[in-house]
Structures are given as structure tokens and as C-alpha cells.
Coordinates of C-alpha atoms in Angstrom, one line a residue:
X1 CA 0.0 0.0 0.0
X2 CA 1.4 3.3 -0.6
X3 CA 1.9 6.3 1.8
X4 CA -0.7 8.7 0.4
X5 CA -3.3 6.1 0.7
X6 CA -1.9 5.3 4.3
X7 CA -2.1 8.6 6.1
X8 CA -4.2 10.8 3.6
X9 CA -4.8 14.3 3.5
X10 CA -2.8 15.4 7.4
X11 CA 0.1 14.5 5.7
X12 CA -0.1 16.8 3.2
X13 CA 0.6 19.7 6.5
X14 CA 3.5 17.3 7.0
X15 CA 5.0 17.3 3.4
X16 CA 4.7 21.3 3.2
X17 CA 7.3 21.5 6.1
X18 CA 9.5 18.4 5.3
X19 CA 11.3 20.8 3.1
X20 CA 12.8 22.9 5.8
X21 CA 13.8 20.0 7.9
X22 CA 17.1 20.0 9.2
X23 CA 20.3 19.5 6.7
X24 CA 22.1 17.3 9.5
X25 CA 19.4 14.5 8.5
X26 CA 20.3 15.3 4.5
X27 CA 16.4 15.4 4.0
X28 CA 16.6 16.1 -0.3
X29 CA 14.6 18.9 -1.1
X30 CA 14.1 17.0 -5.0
X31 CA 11.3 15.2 -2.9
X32 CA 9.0 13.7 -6.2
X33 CA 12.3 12.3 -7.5
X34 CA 12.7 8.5 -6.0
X35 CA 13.1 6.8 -8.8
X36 CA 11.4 3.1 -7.9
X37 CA 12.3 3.9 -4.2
X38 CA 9.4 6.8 -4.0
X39 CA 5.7 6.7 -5.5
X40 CA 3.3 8.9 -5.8
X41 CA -0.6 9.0 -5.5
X42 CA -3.4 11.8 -5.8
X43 CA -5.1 13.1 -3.4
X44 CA -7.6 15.8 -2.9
X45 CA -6.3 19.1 -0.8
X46 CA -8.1 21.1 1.2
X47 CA -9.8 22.7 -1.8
X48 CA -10.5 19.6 -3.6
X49 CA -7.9 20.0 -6.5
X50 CA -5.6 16.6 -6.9
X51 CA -2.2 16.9 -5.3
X52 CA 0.5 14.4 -5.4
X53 CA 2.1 13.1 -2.1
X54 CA 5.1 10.6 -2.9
X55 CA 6.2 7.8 -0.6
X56 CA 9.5 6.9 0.5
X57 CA 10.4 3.6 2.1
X58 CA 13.2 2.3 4.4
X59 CA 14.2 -0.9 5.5
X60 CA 16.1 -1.3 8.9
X61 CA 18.0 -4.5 10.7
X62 CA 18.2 -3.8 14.6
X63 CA 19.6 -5.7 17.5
X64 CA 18.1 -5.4 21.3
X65 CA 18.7 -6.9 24.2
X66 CA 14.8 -7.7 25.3
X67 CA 15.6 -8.0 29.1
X68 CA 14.3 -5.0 30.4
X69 CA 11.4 -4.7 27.5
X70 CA 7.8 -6.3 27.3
X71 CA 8.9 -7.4 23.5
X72 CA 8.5 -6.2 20.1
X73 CA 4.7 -4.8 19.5
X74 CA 3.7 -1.7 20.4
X75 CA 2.9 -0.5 23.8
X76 CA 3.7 2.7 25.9
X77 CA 4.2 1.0 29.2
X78 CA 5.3 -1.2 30.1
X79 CA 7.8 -0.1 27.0
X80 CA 8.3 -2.6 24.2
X81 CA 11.0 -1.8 21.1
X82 CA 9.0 -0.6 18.9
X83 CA 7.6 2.2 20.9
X84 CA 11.1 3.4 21.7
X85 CA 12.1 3.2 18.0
X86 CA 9.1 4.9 17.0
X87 CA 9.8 7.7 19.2
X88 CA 13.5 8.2 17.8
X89 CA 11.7 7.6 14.3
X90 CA 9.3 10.7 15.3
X91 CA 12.0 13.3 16.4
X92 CA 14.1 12.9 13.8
X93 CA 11.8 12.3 10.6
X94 CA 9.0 15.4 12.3
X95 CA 6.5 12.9 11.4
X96 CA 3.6 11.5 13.5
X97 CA 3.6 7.8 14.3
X98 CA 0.3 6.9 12.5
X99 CA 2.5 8.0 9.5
X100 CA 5.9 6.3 9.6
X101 CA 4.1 3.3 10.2
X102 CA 6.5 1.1 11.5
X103 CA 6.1 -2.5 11.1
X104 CA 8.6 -5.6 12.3
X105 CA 9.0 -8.6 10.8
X106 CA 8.8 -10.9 14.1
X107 CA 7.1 -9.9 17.1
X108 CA 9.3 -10.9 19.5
X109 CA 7.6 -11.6 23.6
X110 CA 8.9 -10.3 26.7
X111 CA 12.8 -10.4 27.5
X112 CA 13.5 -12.2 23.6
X113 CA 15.9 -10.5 22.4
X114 CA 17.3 -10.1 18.6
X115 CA 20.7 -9.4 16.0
X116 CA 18.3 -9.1 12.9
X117 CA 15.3 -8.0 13.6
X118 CA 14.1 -6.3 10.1
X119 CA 11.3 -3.2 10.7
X120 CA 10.7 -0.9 7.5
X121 CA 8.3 2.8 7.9
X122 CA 7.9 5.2 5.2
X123 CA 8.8 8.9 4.7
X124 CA 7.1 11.6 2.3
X125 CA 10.6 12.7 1.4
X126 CA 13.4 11.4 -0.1
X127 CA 17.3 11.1 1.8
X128 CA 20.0 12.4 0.3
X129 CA 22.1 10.0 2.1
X130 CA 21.3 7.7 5.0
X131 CA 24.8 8.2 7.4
X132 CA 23.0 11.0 9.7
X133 CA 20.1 9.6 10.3
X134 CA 21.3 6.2 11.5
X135 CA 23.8 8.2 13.3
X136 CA 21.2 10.3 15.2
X137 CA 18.4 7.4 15.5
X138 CA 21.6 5.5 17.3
X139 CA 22.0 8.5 19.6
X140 CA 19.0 8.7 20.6
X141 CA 18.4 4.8 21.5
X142 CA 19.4 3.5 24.9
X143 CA 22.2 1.8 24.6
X144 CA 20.6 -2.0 24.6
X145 CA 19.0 -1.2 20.8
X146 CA 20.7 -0.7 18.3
X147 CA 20.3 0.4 14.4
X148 CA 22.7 -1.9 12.8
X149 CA 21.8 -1.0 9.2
X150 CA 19.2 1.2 7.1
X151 CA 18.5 1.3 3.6
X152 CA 16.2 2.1 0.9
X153 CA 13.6 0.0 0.3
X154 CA 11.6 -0.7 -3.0
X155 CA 7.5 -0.3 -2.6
X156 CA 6.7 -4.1 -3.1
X157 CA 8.7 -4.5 0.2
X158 CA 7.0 -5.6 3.5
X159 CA 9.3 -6.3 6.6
X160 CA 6.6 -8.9 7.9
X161 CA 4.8 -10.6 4.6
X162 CA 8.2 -10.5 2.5
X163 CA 10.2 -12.2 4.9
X164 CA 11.1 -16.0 3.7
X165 CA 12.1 -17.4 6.4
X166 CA 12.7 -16.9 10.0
X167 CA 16.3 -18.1 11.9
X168 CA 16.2 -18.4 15.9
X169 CA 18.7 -19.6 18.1
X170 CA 17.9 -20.8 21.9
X171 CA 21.2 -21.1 24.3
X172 CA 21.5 -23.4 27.2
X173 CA 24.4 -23.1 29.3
X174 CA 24.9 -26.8 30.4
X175 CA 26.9 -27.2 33.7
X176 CA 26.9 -27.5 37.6
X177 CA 27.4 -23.3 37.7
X178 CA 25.8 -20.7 35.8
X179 CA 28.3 -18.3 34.0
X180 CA 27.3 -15.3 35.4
X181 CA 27.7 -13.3 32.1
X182 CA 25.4 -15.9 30.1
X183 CA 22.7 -15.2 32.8
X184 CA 20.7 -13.1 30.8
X185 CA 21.3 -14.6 27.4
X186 CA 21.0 -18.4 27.8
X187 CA 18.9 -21.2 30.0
X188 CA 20.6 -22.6 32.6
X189 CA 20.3 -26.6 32.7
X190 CA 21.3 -28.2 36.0
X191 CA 20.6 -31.6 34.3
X192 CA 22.8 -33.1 32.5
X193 CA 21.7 -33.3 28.7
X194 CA 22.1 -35.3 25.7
X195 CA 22.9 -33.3 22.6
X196 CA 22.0 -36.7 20.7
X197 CA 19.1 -37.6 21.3
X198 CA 18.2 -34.0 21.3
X199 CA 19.5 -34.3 17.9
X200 CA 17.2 -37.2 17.1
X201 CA 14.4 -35.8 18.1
X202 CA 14.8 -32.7 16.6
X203 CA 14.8 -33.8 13.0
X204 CA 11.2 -34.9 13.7
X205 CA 10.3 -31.2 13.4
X206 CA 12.0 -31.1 10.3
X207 CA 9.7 -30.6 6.8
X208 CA 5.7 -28.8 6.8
X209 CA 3.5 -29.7 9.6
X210 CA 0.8 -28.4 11.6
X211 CA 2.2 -27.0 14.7
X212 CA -0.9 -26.8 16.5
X213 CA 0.2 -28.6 19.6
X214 CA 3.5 -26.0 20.0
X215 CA 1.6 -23.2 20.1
X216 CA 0.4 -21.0 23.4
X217 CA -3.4 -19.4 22.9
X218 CA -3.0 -16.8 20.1
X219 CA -3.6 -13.6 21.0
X220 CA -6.3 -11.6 18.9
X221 CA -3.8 -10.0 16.2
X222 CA -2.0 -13.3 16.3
X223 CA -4.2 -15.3 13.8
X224 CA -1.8 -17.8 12.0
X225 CA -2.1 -20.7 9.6
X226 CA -0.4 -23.2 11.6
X227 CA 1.3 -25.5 8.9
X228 CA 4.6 -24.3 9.3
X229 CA 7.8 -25.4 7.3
X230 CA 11.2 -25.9 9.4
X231 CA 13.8 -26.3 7.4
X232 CA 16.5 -27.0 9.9
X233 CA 17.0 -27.6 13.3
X234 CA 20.4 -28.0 14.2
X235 CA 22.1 -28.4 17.9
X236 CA 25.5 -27.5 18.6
X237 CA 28.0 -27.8 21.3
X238 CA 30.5 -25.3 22.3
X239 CA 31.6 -26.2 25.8
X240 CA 28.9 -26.5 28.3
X241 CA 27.0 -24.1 26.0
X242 CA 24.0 -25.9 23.6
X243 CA 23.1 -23.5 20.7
X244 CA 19.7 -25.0 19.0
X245 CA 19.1 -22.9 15.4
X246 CA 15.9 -23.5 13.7
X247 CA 15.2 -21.6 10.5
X248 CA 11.5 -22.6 9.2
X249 CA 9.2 -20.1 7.3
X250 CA 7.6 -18.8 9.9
X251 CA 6.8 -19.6 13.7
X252 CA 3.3 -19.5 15.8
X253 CA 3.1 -17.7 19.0
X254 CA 6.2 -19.6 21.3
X255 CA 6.3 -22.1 19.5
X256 CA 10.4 -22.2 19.4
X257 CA 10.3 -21.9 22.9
X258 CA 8.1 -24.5 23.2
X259 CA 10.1 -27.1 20.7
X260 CA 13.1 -26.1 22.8
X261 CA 11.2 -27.0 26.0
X262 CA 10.2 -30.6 24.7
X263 CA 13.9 -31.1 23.6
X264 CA 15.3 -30.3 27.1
X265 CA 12.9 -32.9 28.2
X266 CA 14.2 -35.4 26.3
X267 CA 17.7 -34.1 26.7
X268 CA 17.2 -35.0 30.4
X269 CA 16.4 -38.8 28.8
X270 CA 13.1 -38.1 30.5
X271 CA 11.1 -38.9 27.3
X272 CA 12.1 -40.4 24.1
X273 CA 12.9 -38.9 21.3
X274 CA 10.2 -40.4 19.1
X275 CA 7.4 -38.6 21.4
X276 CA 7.8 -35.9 18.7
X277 CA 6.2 -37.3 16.1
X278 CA 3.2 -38.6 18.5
X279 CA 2.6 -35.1 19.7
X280 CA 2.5 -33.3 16.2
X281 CA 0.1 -35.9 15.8
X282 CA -2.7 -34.7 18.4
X283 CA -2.7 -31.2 17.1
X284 CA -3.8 -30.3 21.0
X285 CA -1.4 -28.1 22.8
X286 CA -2.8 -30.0 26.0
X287 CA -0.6 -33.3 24.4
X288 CA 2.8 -31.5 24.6
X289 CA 1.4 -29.6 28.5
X290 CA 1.6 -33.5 29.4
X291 CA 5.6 -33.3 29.2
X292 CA 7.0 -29.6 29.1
X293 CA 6.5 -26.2 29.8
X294 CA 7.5 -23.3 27.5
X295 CA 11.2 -22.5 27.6
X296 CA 12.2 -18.9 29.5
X297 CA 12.1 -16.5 26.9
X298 CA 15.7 -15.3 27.6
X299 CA 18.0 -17.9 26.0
X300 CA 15.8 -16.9 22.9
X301 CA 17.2 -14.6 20.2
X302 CA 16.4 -13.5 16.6
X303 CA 19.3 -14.0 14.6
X304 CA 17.8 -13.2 10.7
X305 CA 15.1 -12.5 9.2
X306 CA 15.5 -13.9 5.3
X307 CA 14.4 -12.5 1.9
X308 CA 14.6 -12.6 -1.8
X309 CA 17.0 -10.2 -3.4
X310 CA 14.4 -8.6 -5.3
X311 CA 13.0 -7.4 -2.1
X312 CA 16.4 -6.3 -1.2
X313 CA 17.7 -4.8 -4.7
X314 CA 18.0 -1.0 -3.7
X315 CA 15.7 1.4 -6.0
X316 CA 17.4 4.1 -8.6
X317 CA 17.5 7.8 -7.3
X318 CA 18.2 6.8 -3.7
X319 CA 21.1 6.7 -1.3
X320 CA 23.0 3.6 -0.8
X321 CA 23.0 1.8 2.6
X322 CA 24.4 2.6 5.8
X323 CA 26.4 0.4 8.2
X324 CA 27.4 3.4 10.2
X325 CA 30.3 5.2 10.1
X326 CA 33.6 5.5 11.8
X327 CA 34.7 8.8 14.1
X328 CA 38.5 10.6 12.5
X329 CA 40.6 12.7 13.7
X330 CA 43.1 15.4 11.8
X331 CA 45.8 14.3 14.6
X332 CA 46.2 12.4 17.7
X333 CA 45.4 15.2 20.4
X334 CA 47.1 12.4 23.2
X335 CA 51.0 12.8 23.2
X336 CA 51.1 10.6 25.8
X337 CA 49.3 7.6 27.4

């Protein structure tokens, strides 16, 4: 959907003073010229005559640590992510949220956190060239999120209903004693597991099936087909840390963490492996209450969100992509150390 048909006529107030925005942000004042990266779409002003509004979109890949928010989707308090980007999004850009309209590609739960995290919102003006604004959207973050990258993005790009697959990686930190700096980033397992038979029972949930018995009960926005594809669940061992990565095309509401939960169950050689199959089976999420729990949400993390690279081609007539930028100096001002 384009902006114009988004926001409507309000916008139109916004556009007349995106021109005099400030040059730190490199706002271009060309603003109808976007090549494929900006459209354009009439609408009636205030006296009725047709006026143009063009559309600008941008892609962006942020890391958090979740620990101290109540996840991804919006909400004022207590705060989630995209509130607090949204705000940045707001000072800078001089736009109101209902325009930018911010949308993630995973809606991550409370204390998840993420690497890759893709989000996109759109602008009615075009950027000249990307550096400042990451710079300033960085500056005013805290310090636990993080804009790794931003783009442009072409129209027929959607952070959520592009994406083609999903990758998720839960850490257990296997031993007698908790490292006290995995605390907040991996599950600690007192019992001793079995990466093999962990192994074995994770290829079960390998291929398309109905994951109706790994999933909590949806929330209202959280309608989902539930025939999933997972097209890899690998386990690996470094030390007495366990990192399971799944990558599938999508994932219901907890299910990972509830996979994760079932596999620490038979990690423990409580269960066996082949109970997998049996509980995909049921389709009843009361099947898989009989042997696990849902994982804690804090050895979860979003590592990548996947799409095709005509998604990710940038459009002509916008600026290229920015990984941030390094500080200089003319000259050490430090003779000595």
C-alpha cells in the first residue's frame, strides 16, 4: 500500500514542512524524485484540487537486548521496542507515528531479544544520504537497541509478509554453575543433557507440519495458519553451551520456545525422542502440557530474518546503505598515554 493512501490528506501539513527540515538528517529537497524507491498518489487538498504526495520507504536491521522490555509490538508501558524506535523515528523524521508506520518482521515476547530484527516505515521525502540519520536514531536509543543497518527499500517491500524465512537460536548453558555473564542470554540446565538424542528428536520437526500442539493461545492479532515449514534444526555444542538454530518459514506464538522445552525434556532422557512425532500428531497443545513447559524466553534470540534479493535490490535515485560510520581525527590530540 502506498503512503498517500496510508495517512491521507494530514500528511499533506507534514510534506509542506518536510522541506525545511534540518540538513544534518540530508532530507533532499528533489522530494517527487525516488526513482522506484518513491511513489506517488493523488489526493484531494483542502480545496478539492488533486495533489501528489510521494512515498519513501526504508528498511532497517536492529539488534536489542529484550531483558528489560515487554517485546516487540507496540505498547507505551510497560515499554516494548517498537515504541522506543518509534519515538527516535518521530524526532528525527518530524512525522507522527500513524505516518511512519512502523512494522517488524517478528514480534518478538517479553525479554526475547534479537541481532536481525528487520522493521521498514515510510517517509514523504526522499534522503539524500542515510549516514546522519542512523547516526542520530543511534544517539538517541538507549544503549541496549541498536540500528545496525538502514537502507532504501523498494514499494513491493514488507518487513513482515516479504520475509522468507525466519532463523532463531535458543542457548542453554549446560553445567553445575551458571556463568554469570550468560545469565541473561542463555537457560541454565542443572541436568545433565544429551545433545544426541536432542539431535534425534529434533529432526522430527524437520519438513511442513501443523504446529498446532507447539503453540500457546493466540492472542487476537496473532491469527496464524499453523502449517509451518522448518527447514532446519540443528544443535550445537560449544563447551557446556548448547546453541539450538531453527530456521522454518515462519513460527506460531512460542512455539520455538516451546520445541526447545520438549527437547530439554528429552535431553534429560526423560522422554524419548520419538514422542515428537506422536505429539504433532494430536494437534492439542494440551498433548505437549503433558511433558513440558514453555522454555524462558531469555536464552531466545532473533538472529535473521531472510528475503529474496528482489525485495532487497536498492531502488534508482536513492542513497545507498548505511552500516554506520567510523569517528576521524586530523591528529592524535594524546602525546602521551
Amino acid at each position: 500500500m502506498s503512503y498517500a493512501a496510508v495517512v491521507g490528506l494530514p500528511s499533506l501539513l507534514n510534506l509542506r514542512n518536510a522541506s525545511s527540515c534540518s540538513s544534518d538528517n540530508n532530507v533532499s529537497r528533489n522530494q517527487g524524485s525516488g526513482g522506484d524507491g518513491g511513489g506517488e498518489d493523488p489526493y484531494p487538498n483542502q480545496y478539492g484540487k488533486l495533489v501528489t504526495v510521494p512515498s519513501y520507504k526504508w528498511r532497517m536491521v536492529i539488534a536489542y537486548d529484550g531483558t528489560r522490555f515487554s517485546g516487540w509490538q507496540y505498547q507505551q508501558s510497560p515499554p516494548t521496542i517498537q515504541c522506543i524506535v518509534e519515538k527516535a523515528l518521530t524526532r528525527i523524521t518530524k512525522q507522527e507515528r500513524s505516518d511512519l508506520q512502523l512494522v517488524g518482521a517478528s514480534r518478538t515476547d517479553t525479554g526475547v531479544h534479537a541481532w536481525g530484527q528487520v522493521a521498514h516505515f515510510v517517509t514523504p521525502f526522499n534522503y539524500d544520504c542515510l549516514d546522519s540519520i542512523h547516526a542520530a536514531l543511534n544517539g538517541l536509543l538507549p544503549s541496549d537497541i541498536r540500528v545496525r543497518e538502514i537502507s532504501p527499500a523498494v514499494p513491493e517491500f514488507h518487513a513482515r509478509f516479504s520475509a522468507k524465512s525466519k532463523i532463531y537460536h535458543y542457548k542453554i548453558y549446560n553445567d553445575k554453575i551458571m556463568d554469570p555473564f550468560q545469565r541473561h542470554y542463555a537457560y541454565h540446565s542443572v541436568y545433565k543433557l544429551n545433545p544426541d538424542v536432542m539431535r534425534e528428536a529434533a529432526k522430527h520437526f524437520i519438513g511442513k507440519h501443523d504446529f498446532s500442539s507447539f503453540v500457546n493461545v493466540s492472542r487476537n492479532d496473532r491469527s496464524r495458519d499453523p502449517v509451518k515449514n522448518i527447514f532446519r534444526f540443528d544443535i550445537l555444542e560449544m563447551g557446556p553451551l548448547l546453541q539450538l538454530e531453527v530456521e522454518g518459514s515462519g513460527f506460531l506464538y512460542r512455539q520455538v520456545r516451546n520445541m526447545v522445552a520438549l527437547l530439554l525434556q528429552i535431553g534429560r532422557e526423560a522422554i524419548p525422542p520419538d514422542v515428537v512425532p506422536n505429539i504433532l500428531a494430536t494437534q492439542d497443545r494440551k498433548e505437549l502440557a503433558k511433558f513440558a513447559l514453555s522454555a524462558p524466553p531469555h536464552g531466545l534470540c532473533l538472529v535473521s530474518v531472510n528475503y529474496s534479493e528482489e525485495h532487497l535490490r536498492l531502488p534508482t535515485g536513492c542513497p545507498a546503505t548505511s552500516f554506520g560510520r567510523h569517528h576521524s581525527i586530523s591528529k592524535c590530540k594524546l602525546l602521551f598515554f
